[in-house]
PDB file of C-alpha atoms and ligand atoms in Angstrom:
ATOM      1  CA  MET A   1       0.000   0.000   0.000  1.00 97.00           C
ATOM      2  CA  VAL A   2       1.192   3.515  -0.759  1.00 98.00           C
ATOM      3  CA  ARG A   3       1.022   5.830   2.241  1.00 98.00           C
ATOM      4  CA  THR A   4      -1.000   8.744   0.901  1.00 99.00           C
ATOM      5  CA  ALA A   5      -1.420  12.356   2.034  1.00 99.00           C
ATOM      6  CA  VAL A   6      -4.487  14.374   1.064  1.00 99.00           C
ATOM      7  CA  LEU A   7      -4.078  18.160   0.963  1.00 98.00           C
ATOM      8  CA  VAL A   8      -7.254  20.164   1.535  1.00 98.00           C
ATOM      9  CA  SER A   9      -8.433  23.737   2.030  1.00 98.00           C
ATOM     10  CA  GLY A  10     -12.182  23.480   2.517  1.00 97.00           C
ATOM     11  CA  GLY A  11     -15.154  21.247   3.114  1.00 97.00           C
ATOM     12  CA  GLY A  12     -13.470  18.049   2.068  1.00 98.00           C
ATOM     13  CA  THR A  13     -16.210  16.221   0.169  1.00 98.00           C
ATOM     14  CA  ASN A  14     -13.564  14.787  -2.165  1.00 98.00           C
ATOM     15  CA  LEU A  15     -11.567  13.664   0.873  1.00 98.00           C
ATOM     16  CA  GLN A  16     -14.786  12.038   2.123  1.00 98.00           C
ATOM     17  CA  ALA A  17     -15.173  10.242  -1.215  1.00 98.00           C
ATOM     18  CA  LEU A  18     -11.665   8.810  -0.726  1.00 99.00           C
ATOM     19  CA  ILE A  19     -12.415   7.799   2.874  1.00 99.00           C
ATOM     20  CA  ASP A  20     -15.681   6.138   1.826  1.00 98.00           C
ATOM     21  CA  ALA A  21     -14.088   4.331  -1.133  1.00 98.00           C
ATOM     22  CA  ALA A  22     -11.331   3.051   1.176  1.00 98.00           C
ATOM     23  CA  GLY A  23     -14.006   1.910   3.647  1.00 98.00           C
ATOM     24  CA  ARG A  24     -15.685  -0.073   0.869  1.00 98.00           C
ATOM     25  CA  GLY A  25     -12.368  -1.794   0.073  1.00 98.00           C
ATOM     26  CA  GLU A  26     -12.045  -0.061  -3.292  1.00 98.00           C
ATOM     27  CA  LEU A  27      -8.555   1.379  -2.681  1.00 98.00           C
ATOM     28  CA  PRO A  28      -6.358  -1.668  -2.010  1.00 98.00           C
ATOM     29  CA  HIS A  29      -3.151   0.213  -2.911  1.00 98.00           C
ATOM     30  CA  VAL A  30      -3.949   3.438  -1.001  1.00 98.00           C
ATOM     31  CA  SER A  31      -3.375   3.927   2.711  1.00 98.00           C
ATOM     32  CA  LEU A  32      -4.816   7.288   3.814  1.00 98.00           C
ATOM     33  CA  ALA A  33      -2.121   8.302   6.309  1.00 98.00           C
ATOM     34  CA  LEU A  34      -2.275  12.091   6.548  1.00 98.00           C
ATOM     35  CA  VAL A  35      -4.582  15.012   5.808  1.00 98.00           C
ATOM     36  CA  ALA A  36      -2.960  18.456   5.786  1.00 98.00           C
ATOM     37  CA  SER A  37      -4.603  21.830   5.311  1.00 98.00           C
ATOM     38  CA  ASP A  38      -3.460  25.392   4.732  1.00 98.00           C
ATOM     39  CA  LYS A  39      -6.708  26.570   6.394  1.00 98.00           C
ATOM     40  CA  ALA A  40      -6.985  26.120  10.157  1.00 96.00           C
ATOM     41  CA  GLY A  41     -10.765  25.799  10.224  1.00 95.00           C
ATOM     42  CA  ALA A  42     -11.186  23.537   7.180  1.00 98.00           C
ATOM     43  CA  PHE A  43     -14.008  21.069   7.825  1.00 98.00           C
ATOM     44  CA  ALA A  44     -11.950  18.519   5.898  1.00 98.00           C
ATOM     45  CA  LEU A  45      -9.656  18.273   8.964  1.00 98.00           C
ATOM     46  CA  GLU A  46     -12.677  17.280  11.046  1.00 98.00           C
ATOM     47  CA  ARG A  47     -13.622  14.615   8.483  1.00 98.00           C
ATOM     48  CA  ALA A  48     -10.088  13.211   8.709  1.00 98.00           C
ATOM     49  CA  LYS A  49     -10.166  13.073  12.523  1.00 98.00           C
ATOM     50  CA  ARG A  50     -13.537  11.327  12.461  1.00 98.00           C
ATOM     51  CA  ALA A  51     -12.046   8.710  10.146  1.00 98.00           C
ATOM     52  CA  GLY A  52      -9.040   8.247  12.440  1.00 98.00           C
ATOM     53  CA  ILE A  53      -6.579   9.848   9.998  1.00 98.00           C
ATOM     54  CA  ARG A  54      -3.841  12.181  11.254  1.00 98.00           C
ATOM     55  CA  ALA A  55      -5.015  15.747  10.522  1.00 98.00           C
ATOM     56  CA  GLU A  56      -2.647  18.708  10.534  1.00 98.00           C
ATOM     57  CA  TYR A  57      -3.014  22.408   9.872  1.00 98.00           C
ATOM     58  CA  VAL A  58       0.177  23.788   8.303  1.00 98.00           C
ATOM     59  CA  GLU A  59       0.738  27.513   8.749  1.00 97.00           C
ATOM     60  CA  LYS A  60       1.586  29.878   5.908  1.00 95.00           C
ATOM     61  CA  ASP A  61       5.022  30.759   7.235  1.00 96.00           C
ATOM     62  CA  GLY A  62       7.421  28.145   5.833  1.00 96.00           C
ATOM     63  CA  PHE A  63       4.474  26.125   4.504  1.00 98.00           C
ATOM     64  CA  GLU A  64       6.321  23.859   2.064  1.00 98.00           C
ATOM     65  CA  ALA A  65       9.243  23.074   4.400  1.00 98.00           C
ATOM     66  CA  LYS A  66       6.808  22.188   7.198  1.00 98.00           C
ATOM     67  CA  LEU A  67       4.729  20.105   4.813  1.00 98.00           C
ATOM     68  CA  GLU A  68       7.821  18.243   3.534  1.00 98.00           C
ATOM     69  CA  ALA A  69       8.779  17.430   7.133  1.00 98.00           C
ATOM     70  CA  LEU A  70       5.294  16.043   7.804  1.00 98.00           C
ATOM     71  CA  LEU A  71       5.331  14.011   4.592  1.00 98.00           C
ATOM     72  CA  ALA A  72       8.731  12.569   5.475  1.00 98.00           C
ATOM     73  CA  SER A  73       7.664  11.759   9.048  1.00 98.00           C
ATOM     74  CA  GLU A  74       4.706   9.765   7.679  1.00 98.00           C
ATOM     75  CA  GLY A  75       6.650   8.042   4.888  1.00 98.00           C
ATOM     76  CA  ILE A  76       4.274   9.456   2.283  1.00 98.00           C
ATOM     77  CA  GLY A  77       4.602   8.155  -1.278  1.00 98.00           C
ATOM     78  CA  LEU A  78       1.602   9.836  -2.949  1.00 99.00           C
ATOM     79  CA  ILE A  79      -0.018  13.257  -2.529  1.00 99.00           C
ATOM     80  CA  VAL A  80      -3.627  13.893  -3.532  1.00 99.00           C
ATOM     81  CA  LEU A  81      -4.763  17.517  -3.830  1.00 98.00           C
ATOM     82  CA  ALA A  82      -8.492  17.470  -3.054  1.00 98.00           C
ATOM     83  CA  GLY A  83      -9.837  21.000  -3.009  1.00 97.00           C
ATOM     84  CA  PHE A  84      -6.399  22.356  -2.073  1.00 97.00           C
ATOM     85  CA  LEU A  85      -6.305  25.964  -3.214  1.00 93.00           C
ATOM     86  CA  LYS A  86      -2.712  26.991  -2.553  1.00 94.00           C
ATOM     87  CA  ILE A  87      -0.373  26.923  -5.566  1.00 93.00           C
ATOM     88  CA  LEU A  88       2.701  24.805  -4.831  1.00 96.00           C
ATOM     89  CA  SER A  89       6.160  25.893  -6.019  1.00 97.00           C
ATOM     90  CA  GLY A  90       7.952  24.420  -9.025  1.00 97.00           C
ATOM     91  CA  GLY A  91      10.593  23.006  -6.693  1.00 97.00           C
ATOM     92  CA  PHE A  92       7.968  21.149  -4.674  1.00 98.00           C
ATOM     93  CA  THR A  93       6.074  19.776  -7.683  1.00 98.00           C
ATOM     94  CA  ARG A  94       9.332  18.660  -9.350  1.00 98.00           C
ATOM     95  CA  ARG A  95      10.392  16.765  -6.211  1.00 98.00           C
ATOM     96  CA  TRP A  96       7.022  14.990  -6.220  1.00 98.00           C
ATOM     97  CA  ALA A  97       6.731  14.507 -10.007  1.00 98.00           C
ATOM     98  CA  GLY A  98       4.615  11.454 -10.806  1.00 98.00           C
ATOM     99  CA  ARG A  99       3.559  11.201  -7.157  1.00 98.00           C
ATOM    100  CA  ILE A 100       1.198  14.188  -6.868  1.00 98.00           C
ATOM    101  CA  ILE A 101      -2.276  14.446  -8.423  1.00 98.00           C
ATOM    102  CA  ASN A 102      -5.105  17.002  -8.340  1.00 98.00           C
ATOM    103  CA  ILE A 103      -8.851  17.077  -8.961  1.00 98.00           C
ATOM    104  CA  HIS A 104     -10.146  20.040 -10.964  1.00 98.00           C
ATOM    105  CA  PRO A 105     -13.876  20.730 -11.506  1.00 98.00           C
ATOM    106  CA  SER A 106     -13.888  21.199 -15.292  1.00 98.00           C
ATOM    107  CA  LEU A 107     -12.825  19.386 -18.425  1.00 98.00           C
ATOM    108  CA  ILE A 108      -9.246  20.645 -18.748  1.00 98.00           C
ATOM    109  CA  PRO A 109      -8.138  22.601 -20.816  1.00 98.00           C
ATOM    110  CA  SER A 110     -11.397  24.557 -20.338  1.00 98.00           C
ATOM    111  CA  PHE A 111     -11.873  26.781 -17.285  1.00 98.00           C
ATOM    112  CA  CYS A 112      -8.581  25.996 -15.582  1.00 98.00           C
ATOM    113  CA  GLY A 113      -5.336  27.602 -14.499  1.00 95.00           C
ATOM    114  CA  ALA A 114      -4.618  30.346 -11.978  1.00 91.00           C
ATOM    115  CA  GLY A 115      -7.786  31.947 -10.599  1.00 93.00           C
ATOM    116  CA  PHE A 116     -10.078  29.063 -11.594  1.00 97.00           C
ATOM    117  CA  TYR A 117     -11.134  27.285  -8.429  1.00 96.00           C
ATOM    118  CA  GLY A 118     -14.300  26.174  -6.703  1.00 96.00           C
ATOM    119  CA  LEU A 119     -17.510  27.955  -7.706  1.00 97.00           C
ATOM    120  CA  ARG A 120     -15.612  30.346 -10.013  1.00 98.00           C
ATOM    121  CA  VAL A 121     -15.013  27.464 -12.414  1.00 98.00           C
ATOM    122  CA  HIS A 122     -18.733  26.696 -12.654  1.00 98.00           C
ATOM    123  CA  ALA A 123     -19.686  30.376 -12.931  1.00 98.00           C
ATOM    124  CA  ALA A 124     -17.261  30.692 -15.869  1.00 98.00           C
ATOM    125  CA  ALA A 125     -18.671  27.582 -17.558  1.00 98.00           C
ATOM    126  CA  LEU A 126     -22.232  28.939 -17.219  1.00 98.00           C
ATOM    127  CA  ALA A 127     -21.179  32.391 -18.465  1.00 98.00           C
ATOM    128  CA  ARG A 128     -19.583  30.801 -21.558  1.00 98.00           C
ATOM    129  CA  GLY A 129     -22.741  28.785 -22.182  1.00 98.00           C
ATOM    130  CA  VAL A 130     -21.134  25.352 -22.486  1.00 98.00           C
ATOM    131  CA  LYS A 131     -23.596  22.446 -22.531  1.00 98.00           C
ATOM    132  CA  VAL A 132     -21.145  19.908 -21.143  1.00 98.00           C
ATOM    133  CA  THR A 133     -18.626  20.303 -18.339  1.00 99.00           C
ATOM    134  CA  GLY A 134     -17.108  17.808 -15.924  1.00 98.00           C
ATOM    135  CA  ALA A 135     -14.037  17.053 -13.856  1.00 99.00           C
ATOM    136  CA  THR A 136     -10.410  16.116 -14.448  1.00 98.00           C
ATOM    137  CA  VAL A 137      -7.776  14.347 -12.387  1.00 99.00           C
ATOM    138  CA  HIS A 138      -4.257  15.181 -13.496  1.00 98.00           C
ATOM    139  CA  TYR A 139      -0.665  14.948 -12.385  1.00 98.00           C
ATOM    140  CA  VAL A 140       0.563  18.200 -10.836  1.00 98.00           C
ATOM    141  CA  ASN A 141       3.499  20.039 -12.357  1.00 97.00           C
ATOM    142  CA  GLU A 142       4.741  23.639 -12.143  1.00 96.00           C
ATOM    143  CA  ILE A 143       1.916  24.909 -14.409  1.00 96.00           C
ATOM    144  CA  PRO A 144      -1.423  25.297 -12.562  1.00 95.00           C
ATOM    145  CA  ASP A 145      -3.728  22.545 -13.935  1.00 97.00           C
ATOM    146  CA  GLY A 146      -1.095  21.871 -16.627  1.00 97.00           C
ATOM    147  CA  GLY A 147       0.076  18.342 -15.806  1.00 98.00           C
ATOM    148  CA  GLU A 148      -0.713  15.131 -17.672  1.00 98.00           C
ATOM    149  CA  ILE A 149      -4.395  14.145 -17.583  1.00 98.00           C
ATOM    150  CA  ILE A 150      -5.189  10.871 -15.796  1.00 98.00           C
ATOM    151  CA  ALA A 151      -9.003  10.765 -15.897  1.00 98.00           C
ATOM    152  CA  GLN A 152     -11.959  12.880 -16.993  1.00 98.00           C
ATOM    153  CA  ARG A 153     -15.742  12.541 -16.702  1.00 98.00           C
ATOM    154  CA  ALA A 154     -18.275  14.688 -18.548  1.00 99.00           C
ATOM    155  CA  VAL A 155     -21.428  16.093 -16.906  1.00 98.00           C
ATOM    156  CA  GLU A 156     -24.367  17.843 -18.589  1.00 98.00           C
ATOM    157  CA  VAL A 157     -25.160  21.493 -17.954  1.00 98.00           C
ATOM    158  CA  LEU A 158     -28.929  21.927 -17.618  1.00 98.00           C
ATOM    159  CA  PRO A 159     -31.221  24.939 -18.130  1.00 98.00           C
ATOM    160  CA  GLY A 160     -31.611  26.884 -14.889  1.00 98.00           C
ATOM    161  CA  ASP A 161     -28.281  25.735 -13.428  1.00 98.00           C
ATOM    162  CA  THR A 162     -26.632  28.050 -10.934  1.00 98.00           C
ATOM    163  CA  PRO A 163     -22.911  27.677 -10.073  1.00 98.00           C
ATOM    164  CA  GLU A 164     -23.967  25.914  -6.849  1.00 98.00           C
ATOM    165  CA  ILE A 165     -26.312  23.453  -8.590  1.00 98.00           C
ATOM    166  CA  LEU A 166     -23.747  22.707 -11.284  1.00 98.00           C
ATOM    167  CA  GLN A 167     -20.955  22.286  -8.726  1.00 98.00           C
ATOM    168  CA  ARG A 168     -23.018  19.700  -6.851  1.00 98.00           C
ATOM    169  CA  ARG A 169     -23.817  17.747 -10.046  1.00 98.00           C
ATOM    170  CA  VAL A 170     -20.152  17.758 -11.117  1.00 98.00           C
ATOM    171  CA  MET A 171     -19.110  16.538  -7.660  1.00 98.00           C
ATOM    172  CA  GLU A 172     -21.714  13.763  -7.469  1.00 98.00           C
ATOM    173  CA  ARG A 173     -21.402  12.497 -11.037  1.00 98.00           C
ATOM    174  CA  ALA A 174     -17.727  13.091 -11.717  1.00 99.00           C
ATOM    175  CA  GLU A 175     -15.362  14.186  -8.931  1.00 99.00           C
ATOM    176  CA  TRP A 176     -16.348  11.748  -6.207  1.00 98.00           C
ATOM    177  CA  LEU A 177     -16.089   8.865  -8.708  1.00 98.00           C
ATOM    178  CA  ILE A 178     -12.939   9.653 -10.678  1.00 99.00           C
ATOM    179  CA  LEU A 179     -10.771  10.868  -7.795  1.00 99.00           C
ATOM    180  CA  PRO A 180     -10.787   7.571  -5.855  1.00 98.00           C
ATOM    181  CA  GLU A 181     -10.404   5.598  -9.113  1.00 98.00           C
ATOM    182  CA  ALA A 182      -7.450   7.705 -10.223  1.00 98.00           C
ATOM    183  CA  ALA A 183      -5.771   7.650  -6.784  1.00 99.00           C
ATOM    184  CA  GLU A 184      -6.022   3.858  -6.753  1.00 98.00           C
ATOM    185  CA  ALA A 185      -4.675   3.575 -10.303  1.00 98.00           C
ATOM    186  CA  VAL A 186      -1.696   5.848  -9.570  1.00 98.00           C
ATOM    187  CA  ALA A 187      -0.934   4.089  -6.262  1.00 98.00           C
ATOM    188  CA  ALA A 188      -1.068   0.682  -7.985  1.00 98.00           C
ATOM    189  CA  LYS A 189       1.308   1.957 -10.661  1.00 98.00           C
ATOM    190  CA  LEU A 190       3.701   3.375  -8.033  1.00 98.00           C
ATOM    191  CA  GLU A 191       3.684   0.116  -6.115  1.00 95.00           C
ATOM    192  CA  GLY A 192       4.294  -1.831  -9.311  1.00 92.00           C
ATOM    193  CA  SER A 193       7.317   0.320 -10.184  1.00 86.00           C
ATOM    194  CA  LYS A 194       9.076  -0.152  -6.811  1.00 71.00           C
TER     195      LYS A 194
HETATM  196  C1  LIG B   1     -13.904  20.694  -5.595  1.00 92.69           C
HETATM  197  O1  LIG B   1     -14.931  20.971  -6.510  1.00 92.69           O
HETATM  198  C2  LIG B   1     -12.556  20.636  -6.279  1.00 92.69           C
HETATM  199  O2  LIG B   1     -12.620  20.054  -7.554  1.00 92.69           O
HETATM  200  C3  LIG B   1     -12.231  22.105  -6.380  1.00 92.69           C
HETATM  201  O3  LIG B   1     -12.623  22.638  -5.133  1.00 92.69           O
HETATM  202  C4  LIG B   1     -13.731  21.876  -4.622  1.00 92.69           C
HETATM  203  C5  LIG B   1     -13.377  21.413  -3.233  1.00 92.69           C
HETATM  204  O4  LIG B   1     -14.469  20.768  -2.629  1.00 92.69           O
HETATM  205  N1  LIG B   1     -10.848  22.309  -6.660  1.00 92.69           N
HETATM  206  C6  LIG B   1     -10.422  23.314  -7.422  1.00 92.69           C
HETATM  207  O5  LIG B   1     -11.156  24.175  -7.885  1.00 92.69           O
HETATM  208  C7  LIG B   1      -8.919  23.333  -7.668  1.00 92.69           C
HETATM  209  N2  LIG B   1      -8.584  24.231  -8.725  1.00 92.69           N
HETATM  210  P1  LIG B   1     -14.262  19.772  -1.402  1.00 92.69           P
HETATM  211  O6  LIG B   1     -13.405  20.499  -0.350  1.00 92.69           O
HETATM  212  O7  LIG B   1     -15.662  19.543  -0.914  1.00 92.69           O
HETATM  213  O8  LIG B   1     -13.602  18.525  -1.906  1.00 92.69           O
END
């Protein structure tokens, strides 16, 4: 099993999807060992504690060095960004190349990159009038949302959608399904290449 850290900034429904998938035995190569947040009050930290996973808030000052120390102390081999809104440095993403993935709530390359996060992504999709959107899991590199695509799932946009309604549909029908699947696939690949 690959000891896995999940980085979060908010509510943590994608973290919950990982916890639930693990509970159902669907992530045989993933061991959820650490949840770390750049936001002290993130509800995702509470979800981690409830699931018996080590949960840590990492302060802004020296964030990456403190995070690296935590990752090393837990023997982490895979990082999953699940609603983590801080942009990581090129040095950090290069050190973790091939071992760090992210979920983004659109079909990359649409509505992605710096400034596109959370509800803003769905507001932009609605403003552009697209009829199909979705979610993407990709490897993380130094370009925001620019790494190799691992998985995507399309979701319909319906008349009357608000950013909130669309966000919920994209989460339920895409994010919460493809993130656990992709994490398992990447962990299995990492274990196979040891
Ligand atoms: C999710 O929709 C995730 O895809 C998005 O933030 C939300 C976090 O929700 N991430 C981004 O926009 C990254 N650019 P959650 O905390 O409930 O998982």
